[in-house]
């Protein structure tokens, strides 16, 4: 049996191979191009009185993280300035994960130290264009400050306003900010109440702490860990199965819970020895989380999934989640 150092080197080599040739893993249906799905109006046919919490919603983790190399890229690149977001929304994605740096009292999009060639104004513009064309839809948004100022992260620059204040500036002043809706810590809205809007689910500080009284009231206080599965550390490719078990267990918890409570389930994970594409899509000899998820969703009678935030979701996986709304 090889020693731990030999095993770790082999894992890293396989991860690097996946990073060089990500398209190899993406050929399978669970990780095929997201453009294989087209669901621009899937919410329009749902009843107005449906709670957002009871819906099965496909989402993307680090929605516009496209640059910085294979360790930081989490989604297919369909263009900068949030053009990639347009493609995701067209496919049926309705939950987005936006990470921001405060720069001159505005937001730029970052993953760690890497600027993602997009600004928050681009997100609002592209999401606004989509919602104007598809007013029966809504987009759920997690907004998180990205910069910790530490090595491996970014540093906010020349900003006197905090993250919540800058968000409010966009809502009140950006011409596309009219689409932003902050429930301000209130009750879970119905779909009819928020059609045509970008709903702030949570507003988080750089180290993960929540801004109280912002977003959905369900996520205020100490309830984040109760409703959110975000075990993102996948040390090696040998640990992908463990990540899937966490996703599966949270799906089971979602099904058993009050349908008036929203559950967020991050299927994403990574580490220097297990890049996001490999964890999501698999690698030689390793089954990816997206594969497990697709088989699980299509192989049993789950009545709902909650919100699933994914890396590199294929069209079939997006379709499988949306289909649960007609279950």
Tab-separated table of C-alpha atoms in Angstrom:
chain	number	residue	atom	x	y	z
A	1	UNK	CA	0.000	0.000	0.000
A	2	UNK	CA	1.518	3.374	-0.945
A	3	UNK	CA	2.371	5.843	1.814
A	4	UNK	CA	0.296	8.960	2.491
A	5	UNK	CA	2.758	11.196	0.627
A	6	UNK	CA	2.611	8.984	-2.465
A	7	UNK	CA	-1.184	8.878	-2.320
A	8	UNK	CA	-1.393	12.667	-1.910
A	9	UNK	CA	0.919	13.191	-4.876
A	10	UNK	CA	-1.213	10.892	-7.016
A	11	UNK	CA	-4.371	12.742	-6.017
A	12	UNK	CA	-2.822	16.103	-6.826
A	13	UNK	CA	-1.651	14.817	-10.198
A	14	UNK	CA	-5.157	13.630	-11.044
A	15	UNK	CA	-6.620	16.959	-9.953
A	16	UNK	CA	-4.152	18.801	-12.156
A	17	UNK	CA	-5.067	16.554	-15.070
A	18	UNK	CA	-8.717	17.446	-14.643
A	19	UNK	CA	-7.788	21.122	-14.419
A	20	UNK	CA	-5.943	20.977	-17.730
A	21	UNK	CA	-8.712	19.084	-19.489
A	22	UNK	CA	-11.987	20.076	-17.772
A	23	UNK	CA	-13.996	19.293	-20.877
A	24	UNK	CA	-13.223	15.601	-20.465
A	25	UNK	CA	-15.316	15.360	-17.289
A	26	UNK	CA	-17.962	17.726	-18.616
A	27	UNK	CA	-19.028	15.351	-21.388
A	28	UNK	CA	-21.397	13.371	-19.136
A	29	UNK	CA	-25.051	14.458	-18.839
A	30	UNK	CA	-24.719	15.483	-15.190
A	31	UNK	CA	-21.916	17.865	-16.178
A	32	UNK	CA	-22.679	18.615	-19.820
A	33	UNK	CA	-23.021	22.232	-20.849
A	34	UNK	CA	-25.664	24.136	-18.948
A	35	UNK	CA	-26.863	25.361	-22.347
A	36	UNK	CA	-28.448	21.915	-22.841
A	37	UNK	CA	-31.263	23.151	-20.575
A	38	UNK	CA	-33.723	25.876	-21.567
A	39	UNK	CA	-36.220	26.876	-18.886
A	40	UNK	CA	-36.711	30.645	-19.134
A	41	UNK	CA	-40.261	30.624	-17.727
A	42	UNK	CA	-40.491	27.620	-15.435
A	43	UNK	CA	-41.775	29.630	-12.467
A	44	UNK	CA	-44.480	31.381	-14.468
A	45	UNK	CA	-46.808	28.380	-14.340
A	46	UNK	CA	-46.519	27.915	-10.563
A	47	UNK	CA	-49.251	29.325	-8.292
A	48	UNK	CA	-48.843	32.793	-6.811
A	49	UNK	CA	-49.488	31.500	-3.302
A	50	UNK	CA	-46.581	29.030	-3.405
A	51	UNK	CA	-43.991	29.848	-0.746
A	52	UNK	CA	-40.459	30.304	-2.078
A	53	UNK	CA	-39.409	27.830	0.595
A	54	UNK	CA	-41.457	24.962	-0.826
A	55	UNK	CA	-39.926	25.232	-4.299
A	56	UNK	CA	-37.109	23.139	-5.755
A	57	UNK	CA	-34.655	25.715	-7.080
A	58	UNK	CA	-31.429	25.120	-9.045
A	59	UNK	CA	-28.644	27.555	-8.205
A	60	UNK	CA	-24.968	28.177	-8.816
A	61	UNK	CA	-22.217	28.483	-6.222
A	62	UNK	CA	-19.798	31.384	-6.838
A	63	UNK	CA	-22.038	32.190	-9.789
A	64	UNK	CA	-19.580	34.286	-11.793
A	65	UNK	CA	-16.253	32.810	-10.718
A	66	UNK	CA	-14.648	32.256	-14.116
A	67	UNK	CA	-11.066	33.510	-13.733
A	68	UNK	CA	-8.007	32.787	-11.644
A	69	UNK	CA	-7.307	29.220	-12.727
A	70	UNK	CA	-8.812	25.799	-12.144
A	71	UNK	CA	-8.829	26.126	-8.361
A	72	UNK	CA	-11.113	29.174	-8.503
A	73	UNK	CA	-13.254	28.594	-11.607
A	74	UNK	CA	-16.619	27.170	-10.559
A	75	UNK	CA	-18.832	27.704	-13.632
A	76	UNK	CA	-18.745	27.410	-17.412
A	77	UNK	CA	-17.485	30.623	-18.955
A	78	UNK	CA	-20.083	32.169	-21.251
A	79	UNK	CA	-18.687	35.676	-21.160
A	80	UNK	CA	-17.615	38.454	-18.816
A	81	UNK	CA	-19.644	41.389	-17.505
A	82	UNK	CA	-22.264	38.894	-16.275
A	83	UNK	CA	-23.016	37.502	-19.733
A	84	UNK	CA	-22.543	34.095	-18.101
A	85	UNK	CA	-25.400	34.938	-15.752
A	86	UNK	CA	-27.747	35.427	-18.704
A	87	UNK	CA	-26.961	31.897	-19.914
A	88	UNK	CA	-27.536	30.453	-16.449
A	89	UNK	CA	-30.890	32.198	-16.034
A	90	UNK	CA	-32.004	31.030	-19.468
A	91	UNK	CA	-31.186	27.457	-18.457
A	92	UNK	CA	-33.398	27.710	-15.368
A	93	UNK	CA	-30.989	28.760	-12.614
A	94	UNK	CA	-32.912	30.868	-10.078
A	95	UNK	CA	-30.504	31.135	-7.133
A	96	UNK	CA	-27.196	32.954	-7.415
A	97	UNK	CA	-24.195	33.380	-5.139
A	98	UNK	CA	-22.498	36.760	-5.585
A	99	UNK	CA	-19.161	37.588	-3.884
A	100	UNK	CA	-18.151	41.239	-3.771
A	101	UNK	CA	-15.216	43.489	-3.041
A	102	UNK	CA	-15.858	47.030	-1.802
A	103	UNK	CA	-14.036	49.368	-4.179
A	104	UNK	CA	-14.693	53.127	-4.210
A	105	UNK	CA	-17.941	52.460	-2.315
A	106	UNK	CA	-19.168	50.185	-5.107
A	107	UNK	CA	-19.048	46.396	-5.612
A	108	UNK	CA	-16.719	44.480	-7.912
A	109	UNK	CA	-16.943	40.692	-8.148
A	110	UNK	CA	-14.080	38.621	-6.774
A	111	UNK	CA	-13.129	35.078	-5.885
A	112	UNK	CA	-10.306	35.499	-3.416
A	113	UNK	CA	-7.738	37.852	-4.953
A	114	UNK	CA	-9.056	37.385	-8.490
A	115	UNK	CA	-11.284	39.981	-10.113
A	116	UNK	CA	-13.956	38.206	-12.153
A	117	UNK	CA	-14.263	40.799	-14.933
A	118	UNK	CA	-17.706	41.796	-13.685
A	119	UNK	CA	-19.237	44.325	-11.319
A	120	UNK	CA	-22.430	44.267	-9.289
A	121	UNK	CA	-23.968	46.727	-11.731
A	122	UNK	CA	-23.456	44.074	-14.454
A	123	UNK	CA	-25.302	41.502	-12.331
A	124	UNK	CA	-28.230	43.876	-11.843
A	125	UNK	CA	-28.307	44.798	-15.516
A	126	UNK	CA	-28.290	41.232	-16.831
A	127	UNK	CA	-30.696	39.918	-14.196
A	128	UNK	CA	-32.933	42.934	-14.790
A	129	UNK	CA	-32.991	42.351	-18.533
A	130	UNK	CA	-33.949	38.727	-17.949
A	131	UNK	CA	-36.713	39.568	-15.475
A	132	UNK	CA	-38.117	42.275	-17.739
A	133	UNK	CA	-38.440	39.667	-20.496
A	134	UNK	CA	-39.717	36.965	-18.099
A	135	UNK	CA	-41.760	38.758	-15.421
A	136	UNK	CA	-43.151	35.526	-13.997
A	137	UNK	CA	-39.728	34.555	-12.641
A	138	UNK	CA	-37.785	35.544	-9.554
A	139	UNK	CA	-34.074	35.276	-8.681
A	140	UNK	CA	-32.880	34.425	-5.182
A	141	UNK	CA	-29.520	35.994	-4.275
A	142	UNK	CA	-26.979	35.280	-1.589
A	143	UNK	CA	-24.663	38.287	-1.340
A	144	UNK	CA	-21.384	37.896	0.544
A	145	UNK	CA	-18.428	40.180	1.158
A	146	UNK	CA	-15.351	38.402	-0.200
A	147	UNK	CA	-12.345	40.333	1.090
A	148	UNK	CA	-10.720	39.428	4.403
A	149	UNK	CA	-7.500	41.366	3.793
A	150	UNK	CA	-5.479	38.212	4.439
A	151	UNK	CA	-3.049	36.377	2.177
A	152	UNK	CA	-5.009	34.517	-0.509
A	153	UNK	CA	-7.929	36.906	-0.313
A	154	UNK	CA	-8.590	40.445	-1.525
A	155	UNK	CA	-8.590	43.784	0.316
A	156	UNK	CA	-11.367	46.338	0.183
A	157	UNK	CA	-10.185	49.713	-1.077
A	158	UNK	CA	-11.201	53.330	-0.651
A	159	UNK	CA	-14.624	52.583	0.817
A	160	UNK	CA	-16.274	54.276	3.779
A	161	UNK	CA	-19.600	52.480	3.399
A	162	UNK	CA	-20.076	48.959	4.690
A	163	UNK	CA	-21.500	46.124	2.586
A	164	UNK	CA	-25.113	46.725	3.655
A	165	UNK	CA	-24.889	50.444	2.914
A	166	UNK	CA	-23.458	49.837	-0.550
A	167	UNK	CA	-26.217	47.311	-1.262
A	168	UNK	CA	-28.761	49.967	-0.308
A	169	UNK	CA	-27.047	52.454	-2.622
A	170	UNK	CA	-27.504	50.084	-5.564
A	171	UNK	CA	-31.133	49.474	-4.649
A	172	UNK	CA	-31.856	53.217	-4.442
A	173	UNK	CA	-29.586	54.651	-7.138
A	174	UNK	CA	-28.560	52.113	-9.762
A	175	UNK	CA	-31.032	52.265	-12.689
A	176	UNK	CA	-31.298	48.475	-12.540
A	177	UNK	CA	-31.529	48.436	-8.751
A	178	UNK	CA	-35.306	48.648	-8.936
A	179	UNK	CA	-35.318	44.857	-9.210
A	180	UNK	CA	-33.682	44.390	-5.791
A	181	UNK	CA	-35.964	43.276	-2.977
A	182	UNK	CA	-34.718	42.967	0.600
A	183	UNK	CA	-37.255	41.192	2.841
A	184	UNK	CA	-35.522	43.051	5.717
A	185	UNK	CA	-35.593	40.059	8.033
A	186	UNK	CA	-39.273	39.430	7.403
A	187	UNK	CA	-41.306	36.352	6.611
A	188	UNK	CA	-40.760	34.036	3.669
A	189	UNK	CA	-42.522	35.625	0.662
A	190	UNK	CA	-44.812	33.839	-1.730
A	191	UNK	CA	-43.845	33.566	-5.368
A	192	UNK	CA	-46.610	35.990	-6.316
A	193	UNK	CA	-45.143	38.647	-4.030
A	194	UNK	CA	-41.708	38.577	-5.624
A	195	UNK	CA	-42.217	37.803	-9.305
A	196	UNK	CA	-39.968	40.013	-11.389
A	197	UNK	CA	-37.613	40.691	-8.468
A	198	UNK	CA	-34.149	39.765	-7.204
A	199	UNK	CA	-34.787	38.585	-3.650
A	200	UNK	CA	-31.979	39.009	-1.134
A	201	UNK	CA	-31.838	35.717	0.765
A	202	UNK	CA	-28.895	36.634	2.973
A	203	UNK	CA	-26.298	39.363	3.342
A	204	UNK	CA	-23.015	38.161	4.808
A	205	UNK	CA	-19.767	39.604	6.036
A	206	UNK	CA	-16.393	38.409	4.755
A	207	UNK	CA	-16.018	35.826	7.518
A	208	UNK	CA	-19.564	34.564	7.069
A	209	UNK	CA	-21.394	36.502	9.770
A	210	UNK	CA	-24.872	37.677	8.821
A	211	UNK	CA	-26.140	41.232	8.704
A	212	UNK	CA	-29.138	40.960	11.021
A	213	UNK	CA	-32.421	42.316	9.743
A	214	UNK	CA	-31.431	41.796	6.135
A	215	UNK	CA	-32.609	39.162	3.682
A	216	UNK	CA	-34.996	36.389	4.710
A	217	UNK	CA	-35.759	36.414	8.413
A	218	UNK	CA	-35.345	32.653	8.559
A	219	UNK	CA	-31.576	33.048	8.152
A	220	UNK	CA	-31.146	35.687	10.865
A	221	UNK	CA	-29.852	34.816	14.314
A	222	UNK	CA	-28.173	31.449	14.779
A	223	UNK	CA	-30.274	29.526	12.292
A	224	UNK	CA	-27.827	29.512	9.347
A	225	UNK	CA	-26.300	26.157	10.210
A	226	UNK	CA	-29.708	24.602	10.767
A	227	UNK	CA	-30.901	25.304	7.245
A	228	UNK	CA	-27.689	25.504	5.208
A	229	UNK	CA	-25.245	22.744	4.258
A	230	UNK	CA	-22.004	24.300	2.998
A	231	UNK	CA	-19.223	21.865	3.893
A	232	UNK	CA	-16.952	23.123	1.145
A	233	UNK	CA	-13.646	21.520	2.123
A	234	UNK	CA	-12.989	18.377	0.072
A	235	UNK	CA	-9.371	17.530	0.963
A	236	UNK	CA	-8.748	15.009	-1.836
A	237	UNK	CA	-10.622	13.279	-4.628
A	238	UNK	CA	-11.027	10.329	-2.271
A	239	UNK	CA	-13.301	12.570	-0.160
A	240	UNK	CA	-15.861	13.333	-2.898
A	241	UNK	CA	-18.103	10.554	-1.591
A	242	UNK	CA	-18.153	12.171	1.855
A	243	UNK	CA	-19.207	15.461	0.308
A	244	UNK	CA	-22.047	13.719	-1.524
A	245	UNK	CA	-23.216	12.090	1.718
A	246	UNK	CA	-23.539	15.566	3.261
A	247	UNK	CA	-25.585	16.744	0.263
A	248	UNK	CA	-27.785	13.633	0.404
A	249	UNK	CA	-28.356	13.938	4.153
A	250	UNK	CA	-29.399	17.575	3.752
A	251	UNK	CA	-31.814	16.572	1.002
A	252	UNK	CA	-33.352	14.055	3.408
A	253	UNK	CA	-33.576	16.759	6.074
A	254	UNK	CA	-35.283	19.082	3.585
A	255	UNK	CA	-37.910	16.505	2.688
A	256	UNK	CA	-38.707	15.745	6.326
A	257	UNK	CA	-38.981	19.405	7.373
A	258	UNK	CA	-41.772	21.967	7.345
A	259	UNK	CA	-42.226	23.029	3.676
A	260	UNK	CA	-42.464	26.600	4.907
A	261	UNK	CA	-38.751	26.545	5.774
A	262	UNK	CA	-36.131	27.088	3.099
A	263	UNK	CA	-33.076	24.853	2.897
A	264	UNK	CA	-29.869	25.718	1.015
A	265	UNK	CA	-27.698	22.793	-0.043
A	266	UNK	CA	-24.253	23.506	-1.497
A	267	UNK	CA	-23.093	20.579	-3.614
A	268	UNK	CA	-19.835	22.428	-4.308
A	269	UNK	CA	-16.476	21.710	-2.739
A	270	UNK	CA	-12.769	22.003	-3.442
A	271	UNK	CA	-9.207	22.093	-2.136
A	272	UNK	CA	-5.724	22.398	-3.703
A	273	UNK	CA	-5.888	18.617	-4.298
A	274	UNK	CA	-9.493	18.512	-5.510
A	275	UNK	CA	-10.444	21.297	-7.889
A	276	UNK	CA	-14.097	22.375	-8.240
A	277	UNK	CA	-14.483	20.756	-11.658
A	278	UNK	CA	-13.196	17.415	-10.380
A	279	UNK	CA	-15.444	17.440	-7.304
A	280	UNK	CA	-18.496	18.340	-9.387
A	281	UNK	CA	-17.830	16.372	-12.550
A	282	UNK	CA	-15.527	13.592	-11.461
A	283	UNK	CA	-12.129	12.459	-12.690
A	284	UNK	CA	-10.552	9.202	-13.801
A	285	UNK	CA	-11.663	6.632	-11.258
A	286	UNK	CA	-13.703	9.127	-9.235
A	287	UNK	CA	-17.421	9.800	-9.401
A	288	UNK	CA	-18.424	13.468	-9.100
A	289	UNK	CA	-21.095	14.962	-6.848
A	290	UNK	CA	-23.193	16.017	-9.852
A	291	UNK	CA	-23.326	12.396	-10.994
A	292	UNK	CA	-24.537	11.255	-7.593
A	293	UNK	CA	-27.094	14.075	-7.472
A	294	UNK	CA	-28.599	13.370	-10.878
A	295	UNK	CA	-28.987	9.659	-10.166
A	296	UNK	CA	-30.519	10.408	-6.774
A	297	UNK	CA	-32.979	12.994	-8.063
A	298	UNK	CA	-34.173	10.894	-10.980
A	299	UNK	CA	-34.194	7.600	-9.101
A	300	UNK	CA	-36.616	8.294	-6.265
A	301	UNK	CA	-39.745	10.245	-5.399
A	302	UNK	CA	-38.250	13.222	-3.560
A	303	UNK	CA	-41.083	15.756	-3.280
A	304	UNK	CA	-38.734	18.744	-3.121
A	305	UNK	CA	-35.027	19.561	-3.100
A	306	UNK	CA	-34.893	23.035	-1.606
A	307	UNK	CA	-32.254	25.292	-3.128
A	308	UNK	CA	-29.234	23.416	-4.538
A	309	UNK	CA	-26.159	25.581	-5.204
A	310	UNK	CA	-23.904	23.816	-7.708
A	311	UNK	CA	-20.587	24.028	-9.520
A	312	UNK	CA	-20.621	23.219	-13.264
A	313	UNK	CA	-24.224	21.922	-13.373
A	314	UNK	CA	-25.219	20.195	-16.594
A	315	UNK	CA	-28.526	20.781	-18.300
A	316	UNK	CA	-29.985	17.444	-17.189
A	317	UNK	CA	-29.237	18.196	-13.558
A	318	UNK	CA	-30.902	21.612	-13.802
A	319	UNK	CA	-33.925	19.991	-15.470
A	320	UNK	CA	-34.133	17.292	-12.785
A	321	UNK	CA	-34.357	19.862	-9.998
A	322	UNK	CA	-36.979	21.971	-11.797
A	323	UNK	CA	-39.044	18.836	-12.499
A	324	UNK	CA	-39.568	18.351	-8.763
A	325	UNK	CA	-41.880	21.360	-8.751
A	326	UNK	CA	-44.411	19.316	-10.648
A	327	UNK	CA	-43.938	16.215	-8.514
